């Protein structure tokens, strides 16, 4: 009998943060996807943080500028030049345009130096690269909860780093307090972990909120006091519509800090065009740092995940068109704001509130009052109902490591307005019938401890689903 | 809050970030620098450094350009509102099915249809650099090792070791048998690994070989696979130059060996490929892992999240590579041109009194300058290399940078420049040899 051929420990630990409930929701959606004409009773996908609201703007730009996608400059093919270009410093024309665009997204309150940008295949790669650069295996980063589930894989899998949560709670709108950060730091110490930094997402996924000046100050002060790094994933920076507090980048907060010189080496920003421009397939991510050692090391590491020169060329042209980008940013925000409002209103009519937010492609929805039990089992039961009975695939807070059961992330920018209305109508009907029938849903799914256990067993043996950023 | 500022510490980086395992501090990179500072140009800088250290394929671009001129739809998204947005949203780590199918077809065509590739086993990565690192993460733990026959591609030192923490133990090959890999060499390397208390996880071969420019013969491939089976380890076959074999029937892929064995015990075999050399598209970042091991395929797919291929690029190349007539013609023409270029340089070197290893593939020659060394040492080789770089103004790659255990060998590339430049380079080298013999 042949001896088993071994794979590495990293290969064997296949779980790497994948949440089973997430996959079940995906499975159900894929089996039965909503379509207004062909499948009006199907499941509506609301677990996907994609921006599908502004493609027409980019499409019309492409039509007016055929050279960009056609690999031409002034009509002549520059194919050869691009095909050979694999310099890990990236296309300067593209980096300049990207730096400029990122400055625009920050209201031009900060100017980014294009040489401080490192291009990577998506922010997935940028985040992992930063951890490789800043932490030894076994060292830890503190992350405020709730956070993007993908971080469990992106930050820990191949790097061997650890995540220690900064517990935020609904009692204060999930704001990050100095006390919570300190507590997390001490918790890490208790676990024998050396803390290398804090990683925040601003605007937040899944909350959709922007960090306040006070929170930013807390984080910067803490990084200085403990001599650690601060990574700010600002992938949703272009989705921040008007509101209070407005989006403030950590770069802006640094400027205002009395010790800004000491901060320069320890604050790093991550960005990507996957959310603001809706181009996740093109794999365009970047990390920005004023620390030359970080830039140097990360640049070399980017060899393992470079951006296609064909794509850099296209986006250099797009982002260099300042007239276009200015109009795009404004119009995109307007549409996101409208769609956000539509979701909030629809939820309200169902008697459901969400966290007050001003950014992101989703809302953080409070369904605690619909729980039969104020526990995570209760949350799972409600989630199951929403998927099977209401036909909406939304994301349970537990998958984002939320401490308080009953919160759900609901996306609004990956579907048409009509579909959103259908989803809201369904939710309203469900809530209405729930209160009438004392909690029993239309499809009468069995409830109770035995059936729940069976369902959990079903989860763990469910067919392995692909993990991709599609869900988040 | 009182903030203590520490002027000496402003956020330390990891050991990984500050180590030099990326390899860029090696003398080999000085050659790059010299070229960057003084690059040859026929018109504006005729006495500049000619870059012969870059394994790029520039001989067949016209074929690709003509294809794009004749098929503008390949780079667009066509009519229909969904096409652009569908492509822009596509980030599925399975990769575009049409593209995987096109890659499978292309790989089969390169092997003269002697091997079959299942598109479901193709995992896409941003270049072979990423593919090789990914496989290492999957097959080995930090502290383990991989056996690699020398001389080998200098990039492996970074790609396979840097972030993975895995070691490389060389399998010493030499010119006594044309640098062929033998069971004895493999066993010796295995014993060395054991003596160092490294757990061997696999063998990595590059076929055709970089820097040798030769294909590995069938009996040697059988021996290597038998060795891997005997030791119950993995076998990675980097076949990135498979489309650059001058006569297609001289290349035997590990895929053929596996098929001939009825796929028995093939879960240890993994093939790496990329479009950087055969198609000359390193900028587009298109690499692939083809594994006969289901768990490796599944894990690699998930891990490829860190290094996906741009969907825009997948779409364009799916069009191009699905055109069977085009790829058939491309492969044949490309081979022919490389063969001609190779013959030209070998002849030129011969006239200059320089012998090369008899090559039949790749974008370079493995030439022997041992007779020219003042002393048969690594230092002697580096001195000669520096001389050629600074006086002859040719950037070639010294064998030591490829971990060759025999001194005096150099890799010289011939496909990254036009014919005229190659002429100039050969003339310079010829003059250098004449002068050297005189003195």
CSV table of N, CA and C in Angstrom, one decimal, chain A residues 3-11 14 16 18 50 52 55-56 58-59 62 69-70 72 77 79-80 82-86 88 124-125 128 132-133 135-136 153-154 157-158 178 224 227 229 259 262 265-266 279-283 293-294 297 300-301 303-306 308-311 314 464-467 469-470, chain B residues 1 3-5 9-17 22 24 56 58 61-62 64-65 68-69 75 77 81 84-85 87-94 129-130 133-134 137-141 158-159 162-163 199 201 232 234 267-268 280-285 295-296 299 302-303 305-308 310-313 316:
chain,number,residue,atom,x,y,z
A,3,UNK,N,2.4,4.7,0.7
A,3,UNK,CA,2.5,5.6,1.8
A,3,UNK,C,1.8,6.9,1.4
A,4,UNK,N,1.1,7.6,2.3
A,4,UNK,CA,0.5,8.8,2.0
A,4,UNK,C,1.5,9.9,1.6
A,5,UNK,N,1.2,10.7,0.6
A,5,UNK,CA,2.1,11.7,0.2
A,5,UNK,C,1.7,13.0,0.9
A,6,UNK,N,2.6,13.5,1.7
A,6,UNK,CA,2.2,14.7,2.5
A,6,UNK,C,2.2,16.0,1.8
A,7,UNK,N,1.3,16.9,2.3
A,7,UNK,CA,1.3,18.3,1.9
A,7,UNK,C,1.8,19.0,3.2
A,8,UNK,N,2.0,20.3,3.0
A,8,UNK,CA,2.4,21.1,4.1
A,8,UNK,C,1.3,21.4,5.1
A,9,UNK,N,1.7,21.9,6.3
A,9,UNK,CA,0.7,22.2,7.3
A,9,UNK,C,-0.3,23.3,6.8
A,10,UNK,N,0.3,24.2,6.1
A,10,UNK,CA,-0.5,25.3,5.5
A,10,UNK,C,-1.6,24.8,4.6
A,11,UNK,N,-1.2,23.8,3.8
A,11,UNK,CA,-2.2,23.2,2.9
A,11,UNK,C,-3.3,22.4,3.7
A,14,UNK,N,-7.1,23.7,6.0
A,14,UNK,CA,-7.9,24.2,5.0
A,14,UNK,C,-9.0,25.1,5.4
A,16,UNK,N,-8.9,27.8,7.3
A,16,UNK,CA,-8.4,29.2,7.2
A,16,UNK,C,-9.5,30.2,7.2
A,18,UNK,N,-12.7,30.2,6.8
A,18,UNK,CA,-14.0,30.1,6.0
A,18,UNK,C,-15.2,29.8,6.8
A,50,UNK,N,-20.3,44.3,-3.9
A,50,UNK,CA,-19.8,44.7,-5.2
A,50,UNK,C,-20.5,46.1,-5.5
A,52,UNK,N,-22.1,47.8,-8.5
A,52,UNK,CA,-22.5,47.7,-9.9
A,52,UNK,C,-23.3,48.9,-10.3
A,55,UNK,N,-21.1,51.4,-13.7
A,55,UNK,CA,-20.4,50.8,-14.8
A,55,UNK,C,-20.7,51.6,-16.1
A,56,UNK,N,-21.9,52.2,-16.2
A,56,UNK,CA,-22.2,52.9,-17.5
A,56,UNK,C,-21.3,54.1,-17.7
A,58,UNK,N,-18.1,54.2,-16.8
A,58,UNK,CA,-16.8,53.7,-17.3
A,58,UNK,C,-17.0,53.2,-18.7
A,59,UNK,N,-18.1,52.5,-19.0
A,59,UNK,CA,-18.3,52.0,-20.3
A,59,UNK,C,-18.4,53.1,-21.4
A,62,UNK,N,-14.9,54.3,-22.0
A,62,UNK,CA,-14.1,53.3,-22.9
A,62,UNK,C,-14.5,53.4,-24.3
A,69,UNK,N,-8.1,50.4,-24.1
A,69,UNK,CA,-8.3,49.0,-24.1
A,69,UNK,C,-7.6,48.3,-25.3
A,70,UNK,N,-7.5,49.1,-26.4
A,70,UNK,CA,-7.0,48.6,-27.6
A,70,UNK,C,-5.4,48.5,-27.6
A,72,UNK,N,-3.3,50.9,-27.6
A,72,UNK,CA,-2.7,51.8,-28.5
A,72,UNK,C,-2.5,53.2,-27.9
A,77,UNK,N,-0.1,50.7,-32.0
A,77,UNK,CA,-0.1,49.6,-31.1
A,77,UNK,C,1.1,49.7,-30.2
A,79,UNK,N,1.6,47.3,-27.9
A,79,UNK,CA,1.5,46.0,-27.4
A,79,UNK,C,2.8,45.4,-26.9
A,80,UNK,N,3.8,45.5,-27.8
A,80,UNK,CA,5.1,44.9,-27.5
A,80,UNK,C,5.7,45.5,-26.2
A,82,UNK,N,4.2,46.9,-23.7
A,82,UNK,CA,3.5,46.5,-22.5
A,82,UNK,C,3.7,45.0,-22.2
A,83,UNK,N,3.8,44.2,-23.3
A,83,UNK,CA,3.9,42.8,-23.1
A,83,UNK,C,5.2,42.5,-22.4
A,84,UNK,N,6.3,43.3,-22.6
A,84,UNK,CA,7.6,43.1,-22.0
A,84,UNK,C,7.7,43.7,-20.6
A,85,UNK,N,6.8,44.6,-20.3
A,85,UNK,CA,6.9,45.4,-19.1
A,85,UNK,C,6.5,44.6,-17.8
A,86,UNK,N,7.5,44.2,-17.1
A,86,UNK,CA,7.3,43.4,-15.9
A,86,UNK,C,8.0,44.0,-14.7
A,88,UNK,N,8.7,45.5,-11.4
A,88,UNK,CA,7.9,45.5,-10.2
A,88,UNK,C,7.7,46.9,-9.6
A,124,UNK,N,-6.2,42.1,-1.4
A,124,UNK,CA,-5.9,40.9,-0.7
A,124,UNK,C,-4.4,40.7,-0.6
A,125,UNK,N,-3.7,40.9,-1.7
A,125,UNK,CA,-2.3,40.7,-1.8
A,125,UNK,C,-1.6,41.8,-1.0
A,128,UNK,N,-1.7,41.1,2.8
A,128,UNK,CA,-0.8,40.0,3.1
A,128,UNK,C,0.6,40.4,3.0
A,132,UNK,N,3.5,40.4,6.0
A,132,UNK,CA,4.8,39.7,5.8
A,132,UNK,C,6.0,40.7,6.1
A,133,UNK,N,5.8,41.9,5.8
A,133,UNK,CA,6.8,42.9,6.0
A,133,UNK,C,7.0,43.4,7.4
A,135,UNK,N,5.5,41.7,10.4
A,135,UNK,CA,5.3,40.8,11.5
A,135,UNK,C,6.1,39.5,11.3
A,136,UNK,N,6.6,38.9,12.3
A,136,UNK,CA,7.2,37.5,12.3
A,136,UNK,C,6.0,36.6,12.5
A,153,UNK,N,-8.1,34.8,6.5
A,153,UNK,CA,-7.2,34.1,5.6
A,153,UNK,C,-6.1,35.0,5.2
A,154,UNK,N,-6.4,36.3,4.7
A,154,UNK,CA,-5.4,37.1,4.1
A,154,UNK,C,-4.3,37.5,5.1
A,157,UNK,N,-3.0,33.2,7.1
A,157,UNK,CA,-2.7,31.9,6.5
A,157,UNK,C,-1.3,31.6,6.2
A,158,UNK,N,-0.7,32.4,5.3
A,158,UNK,CA,0.7,32.1,4.9
A,158,UNK,C,1.7,32.8,5.7
A,178,UNK,N,-10.3,53.8,23.4
A,178,UNK,CA,-8.9,53.6,23.9
A,178,UNK,C,-8.9,52.4,24.8
A,224,UNK,N,2.0,55.1,18.6
A,224,UNK,CA,3.2,55.7,19.0
A,224,UNK,C,3.6,55.2,20.4
A,227,UNK,N,4.8,51.7,20.2
A,227,UNK,CA,5.8,51.5,19.1
A,227,UNK,C,5.4,50.4,18.2
A,229,UNK,N,2.8,49.4,14.4
A,229,UNK,CA,2.4,50.0,13.2
A,229,UNK,C,0.8,50.2,13.1
A,259,UNK,N,2.9,64.8,16.5
A,259,UNK,CA,4.0,64.0,16.3
A,259,UNK,C,4.1,63.3,14.9
A,262,UNK,N,7.1,61.3,13.6
A,262,UNK,CA,7.3,59.9,14.1
A,262,UNK,C,6.3,58.9,13.6
A,265,UNK,N,6.8,56.6,9.5
A,265,UNK,CA,7.3,55.3,9.3
A,265,UNK,C,6.4,54.2,9.7
A,266,UNK,N,5.4,54.5,10.5
A,266,UNK,CA,4.6,53.4,11.0
A,266,UNK,C,3.1,53.3,10.5
A,279,UNK,N,-14.1,47.1,-10.1
A,279,UNK,CA,-13.3,46.3,-11.0
A,279,UNK,C,-12.5,45.2,-10.3
A,280,UNK,N,-13.2,44.4,-9.5
A,280,UNK,CA,-12.5,43.4,-8.7
A,280,UNK,C,-11.7,42.4,-9.6
A,281,UNK,N,-12.3,42.2,-10.8
A,281,UNK,CA,-11.6,41.2,-11.7
A,281,UNK,C,-10.3,41.6,-12.3
A,282,UNK,N,-10.0,42.9,-12.2
A,282,UNK,CA,-8.8,43.4,-12.8
A,282,UNK,C,-7.6,43.3,-11.9
A,283,UNK,N,-7.9,43.0,-10.6
A,283,UNK,CA,-6.8,42.8,-9.6
A,283,UNK,C,-5.8,44.0,-9.5
A,293,UNK,N,11.8,51.5,3.9
A,293,UNK,CA,12.1,50.1,4.0
A,293,UNK,C,10.9,49.3,3.6
A,294,UNK,N,9.8,49.7,4.1
A,294,UNK,CA,8.5,49.0,3.8
A,294,UNK,C,8.3,49.0,2.3
A,297,UNK,N,10.9,46.6,0.6
A,297,UNK,CA,10.6,45.2,0.8
A,297,UNK,C,9.3,44.8,0.0
A,300,UNK,N,9.7,44.4,-3.8
A,300,UNK,CA,10.3,43.1,-4.2
A,300,UNK,C,9.3,42.0,-4.0
A,301,UNK,N,8.5,42.0,-2.9
A,301,UNK,CA,7.5,41.0,-2.7
A,301,UNK,C,6.4,41.0,-3.7
A,303,UNK,N,6.6,41.0,-6.7
A,303,UNK,CA,6.9,40.0,-7.8
A,303,UNK,C,5.9,38.9,-7.8
A,304,UNK,N,5.4,38.5,-6.6
A,304,UNK,CA,4.6,37.4,-6.5
A,304,UNK,C,3.1,37.7,-6.8
A,305,UNK,N,2.8,38.9,-7.1
A,305,UNK,CA,1.5,39.3,-7.4
A,305,UNK,C,1.4,40.7,-8.1
A,306,UNK,N,2.0,40.7,-9.3
A,306,UNK,CA,2.1,42.0,-10.1
A,306,UNK,C,0.7,42.3,-10.8
A,308,UNK,N,-1.2,43.1,-14.1
A,308,UNK,CA,-1.0,43.0,-15.5
A,308,UNK,C,-0.7,44.4,-16.2
A,309,UNK,N,0.3,44.4,-17.0
A,309,UNK,CA,0.7,45.7,-17.6
A,309,UNK,C,-0.5,46.2,-18.6
A,310,UNK,N,-1.2,45.2,-19.1
A,310,UNK,CA,-2.3,45.6,-20.0
A,310,UNK,C,-3.3,46.4,-19.2
A,311,UNK,N,-3.6,45.9,-18.0
A,311,UNK,CA,-4.6,46.6,-17.1
A,311,UNK,C,-4.0,47.9,-16.6
A,314,UNK,N,-4.5,50.5,-19.3
A,314,UNK,CA,-5.9,50.9,-19.4
A,314,UNK,C,-6.3,51.9,-18.3
A,464,UNK,N,-17.5,21.8,-0.4
A,464,UNK,CA,-16.5,22.9,-0.3
A,464,UNK,C,-16.8,23.9,-1.3
A,465,UNK,N,-17.0,25.1,-0.9
A,465,UNK,CA,-17.3,26.2,-1.9
A,465,UNK,C,-16.1,27.0,-2.2
A,466,UNK,N,-16.1,27.6,-3.3
A,466,UNK,CA,-14.9,28.5,-3.6
A,466,UNK,C,-15.0,29.7,-2.6
A,467,UNK,N,-13.8,30.1,-2.3
A,467,UNK,CA,-13.7,31.3,-1.5
A,467,UNK,C,-13.2,32.4,-2.4
A,469,UNK,N,-13.3,36.9,-3.1
A,469,UNK,CA,-13.8,38.2,-2.5
A,469,UNK,C,-15.2,38.5,-2.9
A,470,UNK,N,-15.8,37.6,-3.7
A,470,UNK,CA,-17.2,37.9,-4.1
A,470,UNK,C,-18.1,38.2,-2.9
B,1,UNK,N,-3.5,61.4,26.4
B,1,UNK,CA,-2.6,60.3,26.7
B,1,UNK,C,-1.1,60.7,26.5
B,3,UNK,N,2.4,60.4,25.3
B,3,UNK,CA,3.0,59.5,24.3
B,3,UNK,C,4.5,59.6,24.4
B,4,UNK,N,5.1,58.4,24.6
B,4,UNK,CA,6.5,58.3,24.7
B,4,UNK,C,7.1,58.2,23.3
B,5,UNK,N,7.9,59.1,22.9
B,5,UNK,CA,8.4,58.9,21.5
B,5,UNK,C,9.8,58.4,21.6
B,9,UNK,N,13.4,54.0,17.5
B,9,UNK,CA,12.6,52.9,17.0
B,9,UNK,C,11.3,53.5,16.3
B,10,UNK,N,11.2,53.4,15.1
B,10,UNK,CA,10.0,53.9,14.4
B,10,UNK,C,9.3,52.8,13.6
B,11,UNK,N,9.1,51.7,14.3
B,11,UNK,CA,8.4,50.6,13.7
B,11,UNK,C,9.3,49.6,13.0
B,12,UNK,N,9.8,48.6,13.7
B,12,UNK,CA,10.7,47.7,13.1
B,12,UNK,C,10.0,46.9,12.0
B,13,UNK,N,10.8,46.4,11.1
B,13,UNK,CA,10.2,45.5,10.1
B,13,UNK,C,10.5,44.1,10.4
B,14,UNK,N,9.9,43.1,9.8
B,14,UNK,CA,10.1,41.7,10.0
B,14,UNK,C,11.5,41.3,9.5
B,15,UNK,N,12.0,40.2,10.0
B,15,UNK,CA,13.2,39.6,9.5
B,15,UNK,C,13.2,39.4,8.0
B,16,UNK,N,12.0,38.9,7.6
B,16,UNK,CA,11.8,38.6,6.2
B,16,UNK,C,12.0,39.9,5.3
B,17,UNK,N,11.5,41.0,5.8
B,17,UNK,CA,11.6,42.2,5.0
B,17,UNK,C,13.1,42.7,5.0
B,22,UNK,N,16.0,37.8,-0.9
B,22,UNK,CA,15.4,38.2,-2.2
B,22,UNK,C,16.5,38.1,-3.3
B,24,UNK,N,18.8,40.2,-4.3
B,24,UNK,CA,19.1,41.3,-5.1
B,24,UNK,C,20.4,42.0,-4.8
B,56,UNK,N,14.3,36.9,-22.5
B,56,UNK,CA,13.0,37.4,-23.0
B,56,UNK,C,13.0,36.9,-24.5
B,58,UNK,N,11.8,38.1,-27.9
B,58,UNK,CA,11.2,39.2,-28.7
B,58,UNK,C,11.2,38.9,-30.2
B,61,UNK,N,7.0,38.9,-31.9
B,61,UNK,CA,6.0,39.8,-31.6
B,61,UNK,C,5.1,40.2,-32.8
B,62,UNK,N,5.7,40.3,-33.9
B,62,UNK,CA,5.0,40.7,-35.1
B,62,UNK,C,3.8,39.8,-35.4
B,64,UNK,N,2.0,38.3,-33.1
B,64,UNK,CA,0.9,38.7,-32.1
B,64,UNK,C,0.3,40.0,-32.5
B,65,UNK,N,1.2,40.9,-32.9
B,65,UNK,CA,0.7,42.3,-33.3
B,65,UNK,C,-0.3,42.1,-34.5
B,68,UNK,N,-3.6,40.9,-33.4
B,68,UNK,CA,-4.4,42.0,-32.7
B,68,UNK,C,-5.0,42.9,-33.8
B,69,UNK,N,-4.2,43.2,-34.8
B,69,UNK,CA,-4.7,44.1,-35.8
B,69,UNK,C,-5.8,43.5,-36.6
B,75,UNK,N,-9.4,42.6,-27.9
B,75,UNK,CA,-9.1,43.5,-26.8
B,75,UNK,C,-10.3,44.3,-26.3
B,77,UNK,N,-14.7,44.7,-25.5
B,77,UNK,CA,-15.7,43.9,-24.8
B,77,UNK,C,-16.9,43.7,-25.7
B,81,UNK,N,-24.4,45.1,-23.4
B,81,UNK,CA,-24.1,45.9,-22.2
B,81,UNK,C,-23.4,45.1,-21.1
B,84,UNK,N,-18.6,44.2,-20.6
B,84,UNK,CA,-17.5,44.8,-19.8
B,84,UNK,C,-17.7,44.5,-18.4
B,85,UNK,N,-18.9,44.8,-17.9
B,85,UNK,CA,-19.2,44.7,-16.5
B,85,UNK,C,-19.0,43.2,-16.0
B,87,UNK,N,-17.0,41.0,-17.2
B,87,UNK,CA,-15.5,40.8,-17.1
B,87,UNK,C,-14.9,41.5,-15.9
B,88,UNK,N,-15.3,42.8,-15.7
B,88,UNK,CA,-14.7,43.6,-14.7
B,88,UNK,C,-15.1,43.0,-13.3
B,89,UNK,N,-16.2,42.3,-13.2
B,89,UNK,CA,-16.6,41.7,-11.9
B,89,UNK,C,-16.1,40.4,-11.7
B,90,UNK,N,-15.5,39.7,-12.7
B,90,UNK,CA,-15.1,38.3,-12.6
B,90,UNK,C,-13.8,38.2,-11.8
B,91,UNK,N,-13.9,37.7,-10.6
B,91,UNK,CA,-12.8,37.5,-9.7
B,91,UNK,C,-12.7,36.1,-9.2
B,92,UNK,N,-13.4,35.2,-9.8
B,92,UNK,CA,-13.5,33.8,-9.4
B,92,UNK,C,-12.1,33.2,-9.5
B,93,UNK,N,-11.7,32.6,-8.4
B,93,UNK,CA,-10.3,32.0,-8.5
B,93,UNK,C,-10.2,30.7,-9.3
B,94,UNK,N,-11.4,30.3,-9.8
B,94,UNK,CA,-11.3,29.1,-10.8
B,94,UNK,C,-10.7,29.6,-12.1
B,129,UNK,N,6.5,32.8,-11.4
B,129,UNK,CA,7.1,33.2,-10.1
B,129,UNK,C,6.1,32.9,-9.0
B,130,UNK,N,4.9,33.3,-9.1
B,130,UNK,CA,3.9,33.0,-8.1
B,130,UNK,C,3.5,31.6,-8.1
B,133,UNK,N,6.2,29.7,-6.1
B,133,UNK,CA,6.2,30.0,-4.7
B,133,UNK,C,4.9,29.3,-4.0
B,134,UNK,N,3.8,29.4,-4.7
B,134,UNK,CA,2.6,28.8,-4.2
B,134,UNK,C,2.8,27.3,-4.0
B,137,UNK,N,4.8,26.6,-0.9
B,137,UNK,CA,3.9,26.8,0.3
B,137,UNK,C,3.1,25.6,0.6
B,138,UNK,N,2.6,25.0,-0.5
B,138,UNK,CA,1.7,23.9,-0.4
B,138,UNK,C,2.4,22.5,-0.1
B,139,UNK,N,3.6,22.4,-0.6
B,139,UNK,CA,4.2,21.1,-0.5
B,139,UNK,C,5.2,20.9,0.6
B,140,UNK,N,5.7,22.1,1.1
B,140,UNK,CA,6.7,22.0,2.1
B,140,UNK,C,6.5,22.9,3.3
B,141,UNK,N,7.0,22.5,4.5
B,141,UNK,CA,6.9,23.4,5.7
B,141,UNK,C,8.2,24.2,5.8
B,158,UNK,N,15.0,33.1,-4.5
B,158,UNK,CA,14.0,34.0,-3.9
B,158,UNK,C,12.6,33.3,-3.9
B,159,UNK,N,12.3,32.9,-5.1
B,159,UNK,CA,10.9,32.4,-5.3
B,159,UNK,C,10.5,31.2,-4.4
B,162,UNK,N,12.3,32.6,0.0
B,162,UNK,CA,12.2,33.8,0.7
B,162,UNK,C,11.1,33.8,1.7
B,163,UNK,N,9.8,33.8,1.3
B,163,UNK,CA,8.7,33.9,2.2
B,163,UNK,C,8.3,32.5,2.8
B,199,UNK,N,14.2,17.9,5.9
B,199,UNK,CA,13.3,17.0,5.4
B,199,UNK,C,13.0,17.3,3.9
B,201,UNK,N,11.1,17.5,0.6
B,201,UNK,CA,9.7,17.4,0.2
B,201,UNK,C,9.5,17.2,-1.3
B,232,UNK,N,9.1,8.9,-2.0
B,232,UNK,CA,7.8,9.4,-1.7
B,232,UNK,C,7.7,10.9,-1.5
B,234,UNK,N,7.5,14.9,-3.8
B,234,UNK,CA,6.8,15.5,-4.9
B,234,UNK,C,7.8,15.8,-6.1
B,267,UNK,N,0.1,11.5,-8.2
B,267,UNK,CA,-0.4,12.6,-7.4
B,267,UNK,C,0.8,13.5,-6.9
B,268,UNK,N,2.0,13.0,-7.1
B,268,UNK,CA,3.2,13.7,-6.7
B,268,UNK,C,3.7,14.7,-7.8
B,280,UNK,N,6.2,35.5,-25.1
B,280,UNK,CA,6.9,36.8,-24.8
B,280,UNK,C,6.0,37.8,-24.1
B,281,UNK,N,5.2,37.3,-23.2
B,281,UNK,CA,4.2,38.2,-22.5
B,281,UNK,C,4.5,38.3,-21.0
B,282,UNK,N,5.7,38.6,-20.5
B,282,UNK,CA,5.9,38.6,-19.1
B,282,UNK,C,5.1,39.7,-18.4
B,283,UNK,N,4.8,40.7,-19.1
B,283,UNK,CA,4.1,41.9,-18.4
B,283,UNK,C,2.7,41.5,-18.1
B,284,UNK,N,2.1,40.5,-18.8
B,284,UNK,CA,0.7,40.2,-18.5
B,284,UNK,C,0.4,39.3,-17.4
B,285,UNK,N,1.5,38.8,-16.8
B,285,UNK,CA,1.4,38.0,-15.6
B,285,UNK,C,0.5,36.8,-15.7
B,295,UNK,N,-6.0,17.5,-4.1
B,295,UNK,CA,-5.8,18.4,-2.9
B,295,UNK,C,-5.0,19.6,-3.2
B,296,UNK,N,-3.9,19.3,-4.0
B,296,UNK,CA,-3.1,20.4,-4.4
B,296,UNK,C,-3.8,21.4,-5.3
B,299,UNK,N,-6.2,23.4,-3.0
B,299,UNK,CA,-5.5,24.3,-2.2
B,299,UNK,C,-4.9,25.4,-3.0
B,302,UNK,N,-7.4,28.1,-4.0
B,302,UNK,CA,-7.7,29.0,-2.9
B,302,UNK,C,-6.6,30.0,-2.7
B,303,UNK,N,-5.4,29.5,-2.7
B,303,UNK,CA,-4.2,30.3,-2.4
B,303,UNK,C,-3.9,31.3,-3.6
B,305,UNK,N,-5.8,33.3,-4.7
B,305,UNK,CA,-6.5,34.5,-4.3
B,305,UNK,C,-5.5,35.7,-4.2
B,306,UNK,N,-4.3,35.3,-3.8
B,306,UNK,CA,-3.3,36.3,-3.5
B,306,UNK,C,-2.6,36.7,-4.8
B,307,UNK,N,-2.9,36.0,-5.9
B,307,UNK,CA,-2.1,36.3,-7.1
B,307,UNK,C,-2.9,35.9,-8.3
B,308,UNK,N,-4.1,36.5,-8.5
B,308,UNK,CA,-5.0,36.2,-9.6
B,308,UNK,C,-4.6,36.9,-10.9
B,310,UNK,N,-5.4,39.1,-14.1
B,310,UNK,CA,-6.4,40.1,-14.5
B,310,UNK,C,-7.4,39.5,-15.4
B,311,UNK,N,-8.7,39.7,-15.1
B,311,UNK,CA,-9.8,39.1,-16.0
B,311,UNK,C,-9.7,39.7,-17.4
B,312,UNK,N,-9.3,41.0,-17.4
B,312,UNK,CA,-9.1,41.6,-18.7
B,312,UNK,C,-8.1,40.9,-19.6
B,313,UNK,N,-7.0,40.5,-19.0
B,313,UNK,CA,-6.0,39.7,-19.7
B,313,UNK,C,-6.4,38.3,-20.0
B,316,UNK,N,-8.7,38.5,-23.1
B,316,UNK,CA,-8.0,38.8,-24.4
B,316,UNK,C,-7.2,37.5,-24.8
